[in-house]
């Protein structure tokens, strides 16, 4: 089945949608639990201060560049010229440009030589690519033997928002998941996939990002999803607006429930 997930087709979205996504990625990256999850696996990877690092698809690059004492070099690769320009601008504004450069590229086919990088990160990427195994094999090719790969993503099969009518809630969950991710079970498949890619599983971390009563993290996610789902076609604009309004109302009434599990894996190239 061809994927409808707009996050895997960012080279085809209009600038207004891409700006909404860029704003969302920044807000999400600043959320305390999201940055805790990122920093925990980066701490465990502990890239050497002089390491060369490849970030497939994004935001982790700036977090690595900000690590105390880091003087290495990071290359970020993303499918979208708009998101690459925005990431380079933010890196410049934060004084990180010396160590960090983003370029347009497709993680399914990258031109770097074997073993170019000491370490590699894929942060909320693999849930969005059509075929994750070749991307993992490409990651395994691009790090040096002994090099670490950090993989972080949502277990989006667990993404759920309650509504007054549980039948409606279940149908909306299913439409949401089908619209915003390509591989909702990828993080459950990861131990098997790492083996298939010839990588050793070194560590894993698990999290539940759950909010009850009032939505905070989830309120900005819902606002982004409201705009994204009609692009995917799994809800109409009216349906997506009604879904978001119901959840907003629940948050105001302090009866909101929203949750998703997240996982990080560290893998080593033998
Ligand atoms: C959900 S976003 C995550 C962005 C960022 N990593 C973060 O955590 O905020 C997924 C990113 O993967 C990028 N992406 C999707 N498919 C890609 C591909 N085949 N090659 C390179 N980047 C891709 C998208 O452009 C998007 O920026």
GROMACS .gro file of C-alpha atoms and ligand atoms in nm:
model
  297
    1UNK     CA    1   0.000   0.000   0.000
    2UNK     CA    2   0.133   0.347  -0.084
    3UNK     CA    3   0.180   0.559   0.228
    4UNK     CA    4  -0.024   0.878   0.272
    5UNK     CA    5   0.189   1.009   0.562
    6UNK     CA    6   0.280   1.376   0.483
    7UNK     CA    7   0.587   1.357   0.716
    8UNK     CA    8   0.745   1.115   0.467
    9UNK     CA    9   0.671   1.348   0.173
   10UNK     CA   10   0.802   1.679   0.302
   11UNK     CA   11   0.959   1.752  -0.038
   12UNK     CA   12   0.604   1.780  -0.178
   13UNK     CA   13   0.430   1.999   0.087
   14UNK     CA   14   0.361   2.371   0.048
   15UNK     CA   15   0.558   2.629   0.248
   16UNK     CA   16   0.267   2.714   0.481
   17UNK     CA   17   0.238   2.349   0.586
   18UNK     CA   18   0.617   2.316   0.620
   19UNK     CA   19   0.632   2.627   0.839
   20UNK     CA   20   0.360   2.476   1.061
   21UNK     CA   21   0.569   2.156   1.086
   22UNK     CA   22   0.891   2.348   1.161
   23UNK     CA   23   0.713   2.539   1.440
   24UNK     CA   24   0.578   2.212   1.579
   25UNK     CA   25   0.920   2.039   1.572
   26UNK     CA   26   1.070   2.333   1.765
   27UNK     CA   27   0.790   2.336   2.024
   28UNK     CA   28   0.813   1.960   2.063
   29UNK     CA   29   1.192   1.970   2.095
   30UNK     CA   30   1.166   2.223   2.379
   31UNK     CA   31   0.913   2.021   2.577
   32UNK     CA   32   1.079   1.895   2.899
   33UNK     CA   33   0.987   1.529   2.847
   34UNK     CA   34   1.085   1.535   2.480
   35UNK     CA   35   1.425   1.688   2.555
   36UNK     CA   36   1.472   1.445   2.849
   37UNK     CA   37   1.411   1.150   2.613
   38UNK     CA   38   1.655   1.292   2.357
   39UNK     CA   39   1.925   1.375   2.612
   40UNK     CA   40   1.903   1.035   2.782
   41UNK     CA   41   1.995   0.844   2.471
   42UNK     CA   42   2.252   1.104   2.361
   43UNK     CA   43   2.414   1.075   2.707
   44UNK     CA   44   2.425   0.698   2.668
   45UNK     CA   45   2.572   0.730   2.316
   46UNK     CA   46   2.813   0.992   2.446
   47UNK     CA   47   2.962   1.090   2.109
   48UNK     CA   48   3.330   1.186   2.154
   49UNK     CA   49   3.379   1.563   2.166
   50UNK     CA   50   3.551   1.550   1.826
   51UNK     CA   51   3.318   1.298   1.662
   52UNK     CA   52   3.171   1.322   1.315
   53UNK     CA   53   2.796   1.264   1.342
   54UNK     CA   54   2.522   1.216   1.082
   55UNK     CA   55   2.169   1.314   1.182
   56UNK     CA   56   1.915   1.153   0.951
   57UNK     CA   57   1.605   1.375   0.937
   58UNK     CA   58   1.678   1.642   1.184
   59UNK     CA   59   1.657   1.801   1.518
   60UNK     CA   60   1.891   1.593   1.730
   61UNK     CA   61   2.182   1.761   1.545
   62UNK     CA   62   2.141   2.091   1.731
   63UNK     CA   63   2.113   1.911   2.066
   64UNK     CA   64   2.442   1.729   1.995
   65UNK     CA   65   2.610   2.054   1.884
   66UNK     CA   66   2.500   2.217   2.213
   67UNK     CA   67   2.656   1.942   2.428
   68UNK     CA   68   2.923   2.091   2.656
   69UNK     CA   69   3.270   2.063   2.499
   70UNK     CA   70   3.148   1.924   2.167
   71UNK     CA   71   3.390   2.038   1.893
   72UNK     CA   72   3.319   1.772   1.630
   73UNK     CA   73   3.117   1.810   1.315
   74UNK     CA   74   2.756   1.718   1.251
   75UNK     CA   75   2.586   1.673   0.917
   76UNK     CA   76   2.207   1.684   0.913
   77UNK     CA   77   2.021   1.539   0.616
   78UNK     CA   78   1.653   1.603   0.544
   79UNK     CA   79   1.428   1.550   0.243
   80UNK     CA   80   1.279   1.900   0.253
   81UNK     CA   81   1.475   2.202   0.120
   82UNK     CA   82   1.246   2.426   0.329
   83UNK     CA   83   1.321   2.238   0.655
   84UNK     CA   84   1.694   2.227   0.571
   85UNK     CA   85   1.700   2.607   0.519
   86UNK     CA   86   1.508   2.659   0.843
   87UNK     CA   87   1.743   2.425   1.039
   88UNK     CA   88   2.054   2.601   0.899
   89UNK     CA   89   1.903   2.940   0.995
   90UNK     CA   90   1.830   2.821   1.351
   91UNK     CA   91   2.181   2.672   1.383
   92UNK     CA   92   2.325   3.010   1.277
   93UNK     CA   93   2.105   3.202   1.523
   94UNK     CA   94   2.219   2.972   1.804
   95UNK     CA   95   2.589   3.013   1.713
   96UNK     CA   96   2.620   2.645   1.618
   97UNK     CA   97   2.695   2.682   1.246
   98UNK     CA   98   3.067   2.613   1.292
   99UNK     CA   99   2.993   2.255   1.395
  100UNK     CA  100   2.674   2.186   1.211
  101UNK     CA  101   2.552   2.182   0.853
  102UNK     CA  102   2.220   2.061   0.715
  103UNK     CA  103   2.184   1.948   0.356
  104UNK     CA  104   1.904   1.813   0.140
  105UNK     CA  105   1.918   1.437   0.097
  106UNK     CA  106   1.710   1.121   0.095
  107UNK     CA  107   1.815   0.878   0.368
  108UNK     CA  108   1.724   0.588   0.138
  109UNK     CA  109   2.019   0.677  -0.089
  110UNK     CA  110   2.304   0.887   0.052
  111UNK     CA  111   2.627   0.960  -0.134
  112UNK     CA  112   2.867   0.939   0.166
  113UNK     CA  113   3.141   0.673   0.161
  114UNK     CA  114   3.127   0.367   0.389
  115UNK     CA  115   3.225   0.443   0.750
  116UNK     CA  116   3.224   0.822   0.701
  117UNK     CA  117   3.076   0.889   1.047
  118UNK     CA  118   3.170   0.801   1.408
  119UNK     CA  119   2.806   0.806   1.515
  120UNK     CA  120   2.461   0.842   1.363
  121UNK     CA  121   2.119   0.950   1.491
  122UNK     CA  122   1.771   0.893   1.347
  123UNK     CA  123   1.522   1.091   1.560
  124UNK     CA  124   1.153   1.038   1.473
  125UNK     CA  125   1.242   0.941   1.117
  126UNK     CA  126   1.192   0.567   1.074
  127UNK     CA  127   0.819   0.577   1.151
  128UNK     CA  128   0.784   0.792   0.837
  129UNK     CA  129   0.993   0.619   0.569
  130UNK     CA  130   0.833   0.370   0.330
  131UNK     CA  131   1.084   0.093   0.394
  132UNK     CA  132   1.285   0.126   0.718
  133UNK     CA  133   1.515  -0.177   0.672
  134UNK     CA  134   1.718  -0.035   0.379
  135UNK     CA  135   1.752   0.291   0.578
  136UNK     CA  136   1.889   0.097   0.876
  137UNK     CA  137   2.129  -0.087   0.643
  138UNK     CA  138   2.237   0.251   0.503
  139UNK     CA  139   2.294   0.372   0.861
  140UNK     CA  140   2.502   0.059   0.932
  141UNK     CA  141   2.709   0.126   0.618
  142UNK     CA  142   2.772   0.490   0.706
  143UNK     CA  143   2.912   0.445   1.061
  144UNK     CA  144   3.258   0.309   1.130
  145UNK     CA  145   3.290  -0.043   1.276
  146UNK     CA  146   3.215  -0.005   1.649
  147UNK     CA  147   3.018   0.316   1.578
  148UNK     CA  148   2.692   0.384   1.761
  149UNK     CA  149   2.352   0.452   1.603
  150UNK     CA  150   2.077   0.618   1.811
  151UNK     CA  151   1.719   0.557   1.699
  152UNK     CA  152   1.427   0.734   1.863
  153UNK     CA  153   1.061   0.728   1.766
  154UNK     CA  154   0.703   0.699   1.882
  155UNK     CA  155   0.530   0.365   1.907
  156UNK     CA  156   0.243   0.528   1.723
  157UNK     CA  157   0.030   0.214   1.733
  158UNK     CA  158  -0.017   0.317   2.099
  159UNK     CA  159  -0.118   0.679   2.016
  160UNK     CA  160  -0.464   0.739   2.164
  161UNK     CA  161  -0.699   1.021   2.265
  162UNK     CA  162  -1.016   0.953   2.460
  163UNK     CA  163  -1.349   1.107   2.362
  164UNK     CA  164  -1.695   1.097   2.522
  165UNK     CA  165  -1.797   0.827   2.273
  166UNK     CA  166  -1.538   0.544   2.280
  167UNK     CA  167  -1.644   0.417   1.935
  168UNK     CA  168  -1.576   0.763   1.786
  169UNK     CA  169  -1.250   0.784   1.982
  170UNK     CA  170  -1.128   0.451   1.840
  171UNK     CA  171  -1.224   0.546   1.483
  172UNK     CA  172  -1.046   0.883   1.520
  173UNK     CA  173  -0.734   0.716   1.668
  174UNK     CA  174  -0.722   0.482   1.369
  175UNK     CA  175  -0.767   0.765   1.114
  176UNK     CA  176  -0.503   0.973   1.294
  177UNK     CA  177  -0.245   0.693   1.306
  178UNK     CA  178  -0.307   0.598   0.941
  179UNK     CA  179  -0.266   0.966   0.842
  180UNK     CA  180   0.043   1.076   1.032
  181UNK     CA  181   0.276   0.775   1.030
  182UNK     CA  182   0.381   0.512   0.779
  183UNK     CA  183   0.511   0.252   1.028
  184UNK     CA  184   0.312   0.273   1.355
  185UNK     CA  185   0.471  -0.048   1.495
  186UNK     CA  186   0.831   0.019   1.390
  187UNK     CA  187   0.969   0.052   1.746
  188UNK     CA  188   0.820  -0.289   1.838
  189UNK     CA  189   0.990  -0.437   1.532
  190UNK     CA  190   1.324  -0.270   1.604
  191UNK     CA  191   1.514  -0.553   1.783
  192UNK     CA  192   1.435  -0.781   1.485
  193UNK     CA  193   1.514  -0.507   1.231
  194UNK     CA  194   1.849  -0.425   1.390
  195UNK     CA  195   1.946  -0.792   1.362
  196UNK     CA  196   1.836  -0.794   0.995
  197UNK     CA  197   2.046  -0.482   0.930
  198UNK     CA  198   2.354  -0.651   1.080
  199UNK     CA  199   2.359  -0.427   1.389
  200UNK     CA  200   2.399  -0.521   1.758
  201UNK     CA  201   2.135  -0.396   2.003
  202UNK     CA  202   2.330  -0.220   2.280
  203UNK     CA  203   2.057  -0.052   2.490
  204UNK     CA  204   1.693   0.054   2.489
  205UNK     CA  205   1.486   0.316   2.673
  206UNK     CA  206   1.107   0.333   2.706
  207UNK     CA  207   0.869   0.617   2.791
  208UNK     CA  208   0.497   0.690   2.818
  209UNK     CA  209   0.405   1.045   2.719
  210UNK     CA  210   0.065   1.063   2.881
  211UNK     CA  211  -0.145   1.362   2.987
  212UNK     CA  212  -0.467   1.342   3.191
  213UNK     CA  213  -0.701   1.630   3.274
  214UNK     CA  214  -0.545   1.917   3.077
  215UNK     CA  215  -0.346   1.882   2.752
  216UNK     CA  216  -0.011   2.059   2.722
  217UNK     CA  217   0.235   1.864   2.501
  218UNK     CA  218  -0.061   1.707   2.323
  219UNK     CA  219  -0.246   2.035   2.260
  220UNK     CA  220   0.018   2.159   2.012
  221UNK     CA  221   0.044   1.810   1.859
  222UNK     CA  222  -0.333   1.801   1.807
  223UNK     CA  223  -0.323   2.146   1.643
  224UNK     CA  224  -0.055   2.024   1.396
  225UNK     CA  225  -0.232   1.694   1.330
  226UNK     CA  226  -0.556   1.886   1.265
  227UNK     CA  227  -0.382   2.053   0.968
  228UNK     CA  228  -0.188   1.745   0.853
  229UNK     CA  229  -0.456   1.472   0.857
  230UNK     CA  230  -0.669   1.621   0.574
  231UNK     CA  231  -0.351   1.624   0.356
  232UNK     CA  232  -0.322   1.252   0.421
  233UNK     CA  233  -0.692   1.210   0.340
  234UNK     CA  234  -0.783   0.987   0.636
  235UNK     CA  235  -1.018   1.260   0.772
  236UNK     CA  236  -1.182   1.550   0.591
  237UNK     CA  237  -1.100   1.903   0.706
  238UNK     CA  238  -1.438   1.920   0.883
  239UNK     CA  239  -1.377   1.586   1.059
  240UNK     CA  240  -1.027   1.689   1.167
  241UNK     CA  241  -1.157   2.024   1.299
  242UNK     CA  242  -1.438   1.851   1.492
  243UNK     CA  243  -1.192   1.598   1.637
  244UNK     CA  244  -0.952   1.873   1.752
  245UNK     CA  245  -1.238   2.085   1.893
  246UNK     CA  246  -1.368   1.788   2.096
  247UNK     CA  247  -1.022   1.729   2.246
  248UNK     CA  248  -0.974   2.101   2.314
  249UNK     CA  249  -1.310   2.103   2.492
  250UNK     CA  250  -1.208   1.802   2.700
  251UNK     CA  251  -0.889   1.980   2.802
  252UNK     CA  252  -1.083   2.293   2.908
  253UNK     CA  253  -1.323   2.070   3.104
  254UNK     CA  254  -1.020   1.892   3.258
  255UNK     CA  255  -1.130   1.549   3.133
  256UNK     CA  256  -0.866   1.512   2.858
  257UNK     CA  257  -0.671   1.189   2.810
  258UNK     CA  258  -0.395   1.152   2.550
  259UNK     CA  259  -0.101   0.913   2.539
  260UNK     CA  260   0.172   0.757   2.326
  261UNK     CA  261   0.468   0.533   2.406
  262UNK     CA  262   0.816   0.632   2.285
  263UNK     CA  263   1.135   0.426   2.260
  264UNK     CA  264   1.503   0.490   2.200
  265UNK     CA  265   1.744   0.218   2.087
  266UNK     CA  266   2.120   0.226   2.071
  267UNK     CA  267   2.272  -0.005   1.811
  268UNK     CA  268   2.637  -0.073   1.738
  269UNK     CA  269   2.796  -0.168   1.407
  270UNK     CA  270   3.001  -0.481   1.487
  271LIG     C1  271   0.857   1.382   1.219
  271LIG     S1  272   0.982   1.469   1.138
  271LIG     C2  273   1.105   1.477   1.260
  271LIG     C3  274   1.192   1.596   1.245
  271LIG     C4  275   1.302   1.601   1.351
  271LIG     N1  276   1.385   1.480   1.342
  271LIG     C5  277   1.243   1.616   1.489
  271LIG     O1  278   1.251   1.521   1.565
  271LIG     O2  279   1.190   1.722   1.520
  271LIG     C6  280   1.045   1.359   1.021
  271LIG     C7  281   1.153   1.424   0.937
  271LIG     O3  282   1.207   1.324   0.852
  271LIG     C8  283   1.228   1.381   0.725
  271LIG     N2  284   1.224   1.272   0.627
  271LIG     C9  285   1.120   1.190   0.599
  271LIG     N3  286   1.156   1.100   0.504
  271LIG    C10  287   1.286   1.127   0.472
  271LIG    C11  288   1.379   1.072   0.380
  271LIG     N4  289   1.347   0.969   0.301
  271LIG     N5  290   1.504   1.127   0.374
  271LIG    C12  291   1.540   1.232   0.454
  271LIG     N6  292   1.454   1.287   0.544
  271LIG    C13  293   1.331   1.238   0.552
  271LIG    C14  294   1.116   1.481   0.708
  271LIG     O4  295   1.148   1.581   0.615
  271LIG    C15  296   1.100   1.536   0.850
  271LIG     O5  297   1.179   1.651   0.870
   0.00000   0.00000   0.00000
